[in-house]
Amino acid sequence: MPDLPQPTDEDVDVVIIGAGPAGLTLAHALGELNIENVLVIDRDTQPGGVPRYSDHHGYGLRDLRQPLRGPIYAGHLALRAVKGGARIMTEATVTDINATKRTIEVTAPSGRVTIKAKVIVIATGCRERPRAARLVPGTRPAGVFTTGWLQRLVHLQHGSPGKRAVIVGAEHVSYSAVLTLRHAKCSIVAMVTERSRHDSFTAFNIGARARWRFPLLTQTTVTGILGDHQVAGVQIQDAKGRMKVLDCDNVIFTGDWISENELARRAGLVIDPGTGGPAVDARLATSAPGIFAIGNVLHPAATADICALDGAHAAAGIADYLGAPGSWPTRSLRLRTEGPIDWVSPNLLPPTARTAARGKVLVQFNERRRLPRLEIVQGGARLWSGYVPWGIPTRPVPISDSWLAAVSATGPDPILRVLP
Amino acid sequence: MEQTFDVAVIGGGAVGCAIASALVRESLQVVLLEAAVDVGAGTSKANTAIWHTGFDAKPGTLEARLVARGHHLLTERQADFGWPLERTGALLVAWDADQLSRLDSIIANAQANGYSKVEVKSASQVYELEPNLGAGALGGLLVPDEGLLDPWSIVIALATDFVVNGGTLRRKAAVTGAKRAAGAHELQTSTGSVRATWVINAAGLNSDVVDRLLGHDGFTIIPRRGQLIVFDKLARQLITHVILPVPTATTKGVLVSPTVYGNVLLGPTAEDLIDKSATGTTAEGLATLLAKGRAIMPSLIAEEVTATYSGLRAASEHSDYCYDAFPDQYVRVGGIRSTGISSALAIAEHVVADLRERGVKMAGLAAPTTVQIPNLAESRMRPYQDAARIAADPAYGRVLCLCERVSLGEVRDALTSPVPASDLDGLRRRTRALAGRCQGFHCGAMITEMTSAWSGHSHA
Ligand SMILES: Cc1cc2nc3c(=O)[nH]c(=O)nc-3n(C[C@H](O)[C@H](O)[C@H](O)COP(=O)(O)OP(=O)(O)OC[C@H]3O[C@@H](n4cnc5c(N)ncnc54)[C@H](O)[C@@H]3O)c2cc1C
Ligand SMILES: Cc1cc2nc3c(=O)[nH]c(=O)nc-3n(C[C@H](O)[C@H](O)[C@H](O)COP(=O)(O)OP(=O)(O)OC[C@H]3O[C@@H](n4cnc5c(N)ncnc54)[C@H](O)[C@@H]3O)c2cc1C
């Protein structure tokens, strides 16, 4: 563990909360811009965020342009950040943010400290919605997991969830759970989703199911968890109302993401009603000057490389802010949505920002659409319209950010909507 | 045969632990027999956690008297044990004309119980007190002394007090039979037999079964299930008081209440059942609660749910506690239905007085040991906030459970204390680890491993 800040009010230029792909990539990018006093704080024992324990391929494609296993990817990002001059403090938990004083409260084995920063970046990621929050009734036995718990259990603790699993959800992360379960030699009884089909890549679905032979039960609801001390089964109901019990000893609730937004809310930042995370503009600045947010706390859940590229993008805005904090333009319009859209990110529109991370704005549908057409209007004016390659729940789709320059700072809130 | 205890207490819930602690502090040799792997794992863990004044109890009943007295004793003994209590006050809200017309009788009922501090509030005053209430409140009553307690800490504190003052706690010891021999009771348990001069039955939902084992047949428990929904801590700021409905003949109704841990509770339902183990939740139950919650406080429903659970009230055919002391050196403390955490200390006081009257020799311990229970309440300093404590022991600075801010030091303490946690559930009740919004997404694997390593059990 690197040296921990001892004085109760250390001053740093930038403090980044969360050493996941987003936070670590930002730390590196700030180093490239010669911003020196950067501190990354993570509550975990090691930096890396989710990929650290998500031990399979598929990381690093868009940002590092090579396919890496999660832990290797995490290690690479952490090393690069440290080489660039950032300090990483682990086993340190941020318990509060004061947006006006721009301070954070940190609890670590070395002490309870207050750190003052010119810029605070929230990069706390997202989590999966657990069983209780989905209001799945029944008993409360052991053996009910999320993918996050499962992957830590298997890859960090070398434990096993059981022998027969039911997977709830059929999105990307659900197939990530399949890989982890097979690694732990746990068979898969079924994958269950309320939707009419899976939401992942066809290749993942066909590949995984052909290899490990489990059924995908669509339009099926989990109506109860059975078992006294250990899960003894899962009760399900299909579209026709037929009930059935799946015999299993563990259940994995996958996906259905929630922004890890506690700090953002405690700080009193404007929260976007769609993402549940802090509202941000194209610079990834939040509603409070000097507070930025990046990664899946903003858009639960994009892939890790997209989170990392948020980090790379935010560095420029942070450098601008550090250069002239007094003249930071904050008056913002909200980007509102209409139609079958869960959220859009970024979702604040300041007068000056012209480009978004990767030149893309992310849109999440909540209903399946084939080759959907979207438009953005402000008052009577159409700022943009175009087709997007997919409209799939749980899979954010990128649209161009070319329209940002056309937004009128004095106009009403622009609206993003799906055209018939 | 080994030792003959002065008293055997059957059941390690709030009531049994309170009785056992009170008796051991009177220098008696006491054994506490609990069927489960842990104390407080029955109804005492799954309730609404309201610190009742007894304003709404049936006047003249033992329950009314003991709840009022218990409310007071919880404050009086707070310094010894350190459990949190929050006098938030309860706001009883009338949502229709009929309910409004019943407020007077509620005031009269409170007065009959010796409680005269109930204040009438107009509709606008009700909204001033609780701005986030849904539309349609017509008026209400403020009961200033109702509040919040921490049922988990109360049970653990009393069980710990019992053990450190010389009591014998046997967990996993279900009483399965009883006979009388040579002026004493001989109890068969799942882990050996126990002799005691007096037996006290505080077996909660099973108190009727134990009553029969002991040769009596005074009542039948009809479990009444209450399902509850716990909302995220970010909802805590929506609410100040315990928000009560106007009660009906059979139930206190669905309330919305903060908890000392900083969450918000919605519940409970009231369903009469036969199965004493039916502590699961149901789709209908949860749907009913959400519908009621949406009417009482719409903004609450927009917050994330952290947990759902249900508890069984040990109701009986009688409309009071089933309490009696018998000549065969047996005290029945059954049917402690929906107020037993609030009244536990008063029930214990009552038992002590009864035994003394019946000639049991007692002498208060000259120097009882007192143990402060670790604080789980948000209103007071938690270890993660305590710079001095972290400096003295860095383990309190290592936060394992982010959602509930539980440190390694607290987990270690709970697994090595005089009444240690032996499973994840017990650890959760002692520390709140895994009780938070992520339900183990971040820390479940690590904390499970730690619990197994310390307690020598394996938990999948
Ligand atoms: C189980 C799972 C499997 C996934 N599989 C894939 C996959 O195969 N491929 C892919 O591309 N994406 C995958 N994802 C999505 C994506 O990888 C993650 O969501 C991604 O890591 C997000 O990056 P991030 O930097 O925003 O957050 P995270 O990686 O979640 O990092 C956030 C960090 O913040 C820290 N933190 C949070 N709160 C605090 C606090 N208060 N104080 C201190 N530290 C704090 C956390 O400890 C964590 O290290 C998966 C996600 C999950 C959950
Ligand atoms: C939904 C709900 C809401 C409530 N709300 C409140 C509230 O807000 N405020 C309040 O003060 N009270 C409330 N209560 C009531 C309170 O929870 C109970 O009155 C109290 O917990 C009863 O404690 P107990 O010790 O009698 O029973 P329990 O906690 O059930 O303890 C009995 C113990 O006996 C053990 N046992 C059973 N049989 C045997 C045997 N044969 N041998 C050995 N051990 C045995 C059991 O394992 C159990 O641990 C509520 C109850 C419910 C269900």
mmCIF file of N, CA and C in Angstrom, chain B residues 103-151:
data_model
loop_
_atom_site.group_PDB
_atom_site.id
_atom_site.type_symbol
_atom_site.label_atom_id
_atom_site.label_comp_id
_atom_site.label_asym_id
_atom_site.label_seq_id
_atom_site.Cartn_x
_atom_site.Cartn_y
_atom_site.Cartn_z
ATOM 1 N N LEU B 103 -60.506 9.423 16.338
ATOM 2 C CA LEU B 103 -59.333 9.948 17.042
ATOM 3 C C LEU B 103 -59.632 10.208 18.520
ATOM 4 N N ASP B 104 -60.840 10.700 18.793
ATOM 5 C CA ASP B 104 -61.198 10.985 20.192
ATOM 6 C C ASP B 104 -61.111 9.736 21.060
ATOM 7 N N SER B 105 -61.587 8.639 20.511
ATOM 8 C CA SER B 105 -61.571 7.413 21.315
ATOM 9 C C SER B 105 -60.131 6.931 21.529
ATOM 10 N N ILE B 106 -59.259 7.263 20.589
ATOM 11 C CA ILE B 106 -57.847 6.877 20.768
ATOM 12 C C ILE B 106 -57.215 7.691 21.896
ATOM 13 N N ILE B 107 -57.587 8.970 21.943
ATOM 14 C CA ILE B 107 -57.075 9.815 23.036
ATOM 15 C C ILE B 107 -57.597 9.288 24.378
ATOM 16 N N ALA B 108 -58.879 8.956 24.399
ATOM 17 C CA ALA B 108 -59.482 8.446 25.640
ATOM 18 C C ALA B 108 -58.798 7.146 26.064
ATOM 19 N N ASN B 109 -58.532 6.287 25.083
ATOM 20 C CA ASN B 109 -57.859 5.017 25.360
ATOM 21 C C ASN B 109 -56.467 5.261 25.955
ATOM 22 N N ALA B 110 -55.745 6.215 25.375
ATOM 23 C CA ALA B 110 -54.403 6.536 25.881
ATOM 24 C C ALA B 110 -54.504 7.022 27.322
ATOM 25 N N GLN B 111 -55.508 7.867 27.573
ATOM 26 C CA GLN B 111 -55.661 8.386 28.930
ATOM 27 C C GLN B 111 -55.981 7.271 29.926
ATOM 28 N N ALA B 112 -56.816 6.342 29.486
ATOM 29 C CA ALA B 112 -57.131 5.201 30.353
ATOM 30 C C ALA B 112 -55.868 4.408 30.672
ATOM 31 N N ASN B 113 -54.892 4.478 29.776
ATOM 32 C CA ASN B 113 -53.613 3.798 30.013
ATOM 33 C C ASN B 113 -52.627 4.687 30.769
ATOM 34 N N GLY B 114 -53.112 5.843 31.203
ATOM 35 C CA GLY B 114 -52.234 6.726 31.969
ATOM 36 C C GLY B 114 -51.315 7.560 31.095
ATOM 37 N N TYR B 115 -51.608 7.612 29.791
ATOM 38 C CA TYR B 115 -50.760 8.400 28.900
ATOM 39 C C TYR B 115 -51.541 9.616 28.404
ATOM 40 N N SER B 116 -51.091 10.802 28.782
ATOM 41 C CA SER B 116 -51.917 11.989 28.512
ATOM 42 C C SER B 116 -51.212 12.991 27.605
ATOM 43 N N LYS B 117 -50.179 12.565 26.928
ATOM 44 C CA LYS B 117 -49.443 13.547 26.123
ATOM 45 C C LYS B 117 -49.816 13.555 24.639
ATOM 46 N N VAL B 118 -50.872 12.846 24.269
ATOM 47 C CA VAL B 118 -51.274 12.813 22.861
ATOM 48 C C VAL B 118 -51.775 14.198 22.439
ATOM 49 N N GLU B 119 -51.300 14.692 21.311
ATOM 50 C CA GLU B 119 -51.708 16.018 20.827
ATOM 51 C C GLU B 119 -52.509 15.878 19.531
ATOM 52 N N VAL B 120 -53.579 16.642 19.432
ATOM 53 C CA VAL B 120 -54.379 16.628 18.204
ATOM 54 C C VAL B 120 -53.726 17.538 17.164
ATOM 55 N N LYS B 121 -53.695 17.087 15.930
ATOM 56 C CA LYS B 121 -53.107 17.897 14.859
ATOM 57 C C LYS B 121 -54.112 18.053 13.714
ATOM 58 N N SER B 122 -54.178 19.264 13.183
ATOM 59 C CA SER B 122 -55.045 19.497 12.026
ATOM 60 C C SER B 122 -54.358 18.945 10.775
ATOM 61 N N ALA B 123 -55.104 18.928 9.678
ATOM 62 C CA ALA B 123 -54.526 18.430 8.430
ATOM 63 C C ALA B 123 -53.268 19.226 8.068
ATOM 64 N N SER B 124 -53.343 20.564 8.190
ATOM 65 C CA SER B 124 -52.181 21.345 7.762
ATOM 66 C C SER B 124 -50.999 21.107 8.713
ATOM 67 N N GLN B 125 -51.299 20.924 9.986
ATOM 68 C CA GLN B 125 -50.202 20.609 10.918
ATOM 69 C C GLN B 125 -49.573 19.249 10.610
ATOM 70 N N VAL B 126 -50.433 18.316 10.200
ATOM 71 C CA VAL B 126 -49.926 16.989 9.838
ATOM 72 C C VAL B 126 -48.925 17.120 8.688
ATOM 73 N N TYR B 127 -49.280 17.921 7.676
ATOM 74 C CA TYR B 127 -48.371 18.089 6.534
ATOM 75 C C TYR B 127 -47.129 18.892 6.896
ATOM 76 N N GLU B 128 -47.263 19.788 7.889
ATOM 77 C CA GLU B 128 -46.068 20.493 8.342
ATOM 78 C C GLU B 128 -45.090 19.515 8.983
ATOM 79 N N LEU B 129 -45.644 18.580 9.748
ATOM 80 C CA LEU B 129 -44.786 17.608 10.430
ATOM 81 C C LEU B 129 -44.184 16.604 9.446
ATOM 82 N N GLU B 130 -44.962 16.231 8.445
ATOM 83 C CA GLU B 130 -44.491 15.237 7.472
ATOM 84 C C GLU B 130 -44.852 15.691 6.062
ATOM 85 N N PRO B 131 -44.043 16.581 5.487
ATOM 86 C CA PRO B 131 -44.375 17.170 4.185
ATOM 87 C C PRO B 131 -44.478 16.154 3.051
ATOM 88 N N ASN B 132 -43.891 14.995 3.191
ATOM 89 C CA ASN B 132 -43.908 14.046 2.082
ATOM 90 C C ASN B 132 -45.085 13.084 2.106
ATOM 91 N N LEU B 133 -46.002 13.280 3.041
ATOM 92 C CA LEU B 133 -47.187 12.415 3.066
ATOM 93 C C LEU B 133 -47.980 12.559 1.786
ATOM 94 N N GLY B 134 -48.640 11.490 1.373
ATOM 95 C CA GLY B 134 -49.504 11.536 0.208
ATOM 96 C C GLY B 134 -50.716 12.413 0.472
ATOM 97 N N ALA B 135 -51.451 12.692 -0.599
ATOM 98 C CA ALA B 135 -52.607 13.570 -0.467
ATOM 99 C C ALA B 135 -53.717 12.885 0.317
ATOM 100 N N GLY B 136 -54.541 13.683 0.978
ATOM 101 C CA GLY B 136 -55.761 13.145 1.575
ATOM 102 C C GLY B 136 -55.765 13.003 3.081
ATOM 103 N N ALA B 137 -54.677 13.405 3.763
ATOM 104 C CA ALA B 137 -54.696 13.310 5.226
ATOM 105 C C ALA B 137 -55.651 14.364 5.770
ATOM 106 N N LEU B 138 -56.523 13.955 6.704
ATOM 107 C CA LEU B 138 -57.537 14.878 7.206
ATOM 108 C C LEU B 138 -57.200 15.421 8.593
ATOM 109 N N GLY B 139 -56.234 14.794 9.231
ATOM 110 C CA GLY B 139 -55.871 15.222 10.577
ATOM 111 C C GLY B 139 -55.142 14.093 11.249
ATOM 112 N N GLY B 140 -54.763 14.287 12.496
ATOM 113 C CA GLY B 140 -54.041 13.200 13.148
ATOM 114 C C GLY B 140 -53.731 13.478 14.591
ATOM 115 N N LEU B 141 -52.956 12.579 15.155
ATOM 116 C CA LEU B 141 -52.542 12.687 16.548
ATOM 117 C C LEU B 141 -51.028 12.544 16.606
ATOM 118 N N LEU B 142 -50.409 13.348 17.439
ATOM 119 C CA LEU B 142 -48.980 13.181 17.666
ATOM 120 C C LEU B 142 -48.798 12.505 19.025
ATOM 121 N N VAL B 143 -48.058 11.408 19.011
ATOM 122 C CA VAL B 143 -47.763 10.703 20.264
ATOM 123 C C VAL B 143 -46.269 10.885 20.505
ATOM 124 N N PRO B 144 -45.897 11.890 21.306
ATOM 125 C CA PRO B 144 -44.495 12.316 21.330
ATOM 126 C C PRO B 144 -43.500 11.277 21.835
ATOM 127 N N ASP B 145 -43.941 10.316 22.643
ATOM 128 C CA ASP B 145 -42.968 9.388 23.228
ATOM 129 C C ASP B 145 -42.798 8.079 22.485
ATOM 130 N N GLU B 146 -43.545 7.878 21.413
ATOM 131 C CA GLU B 146 -43.284 6.680 20.611
ATOM 132 C C GLU B 146 -41.955 6.909 19.880
ATOM 133 N N GLY B 147 -41.285 5.847 19.566
ATOM 134 C CA GLY B 147 -40.001 6.044 18.904
ATOM 135 C C GLY B 147 -39.468 4.758 18.320
ATOM 136 N N LEU B 148 -38.160 4.741 18.170
ATOM 137 C CA LEU B 148 -37.494 3.621 17.502
ATOM 138 C C LEU B 148 -36.550 2.920 18.468
ATOM 139 N N LEU B 149 -36.505 1.618 18.361
ATOM 140 C CA LEU B 149 -35.515 0.869 19.121
ATOM 141 C C LEU B 149 -34.776 -0.061 18.171
ATOM 142 N N ASP B 150 -33.767 -0.712 18.693
ATOM 143 C CA ASP B 150 -32.949 -1.604 17.882
ATOM 144 C C ASP B 150 -33.089 -3.010 18.462
ATOM 145 N N PRO B 151 -34.027 -3.787 17.907
ATOM 146 C CA PRO B 151 -34.319 -5.093 18.510
ATOM 147 C C PRO B 151 -33.109 -6.012 18.521
#
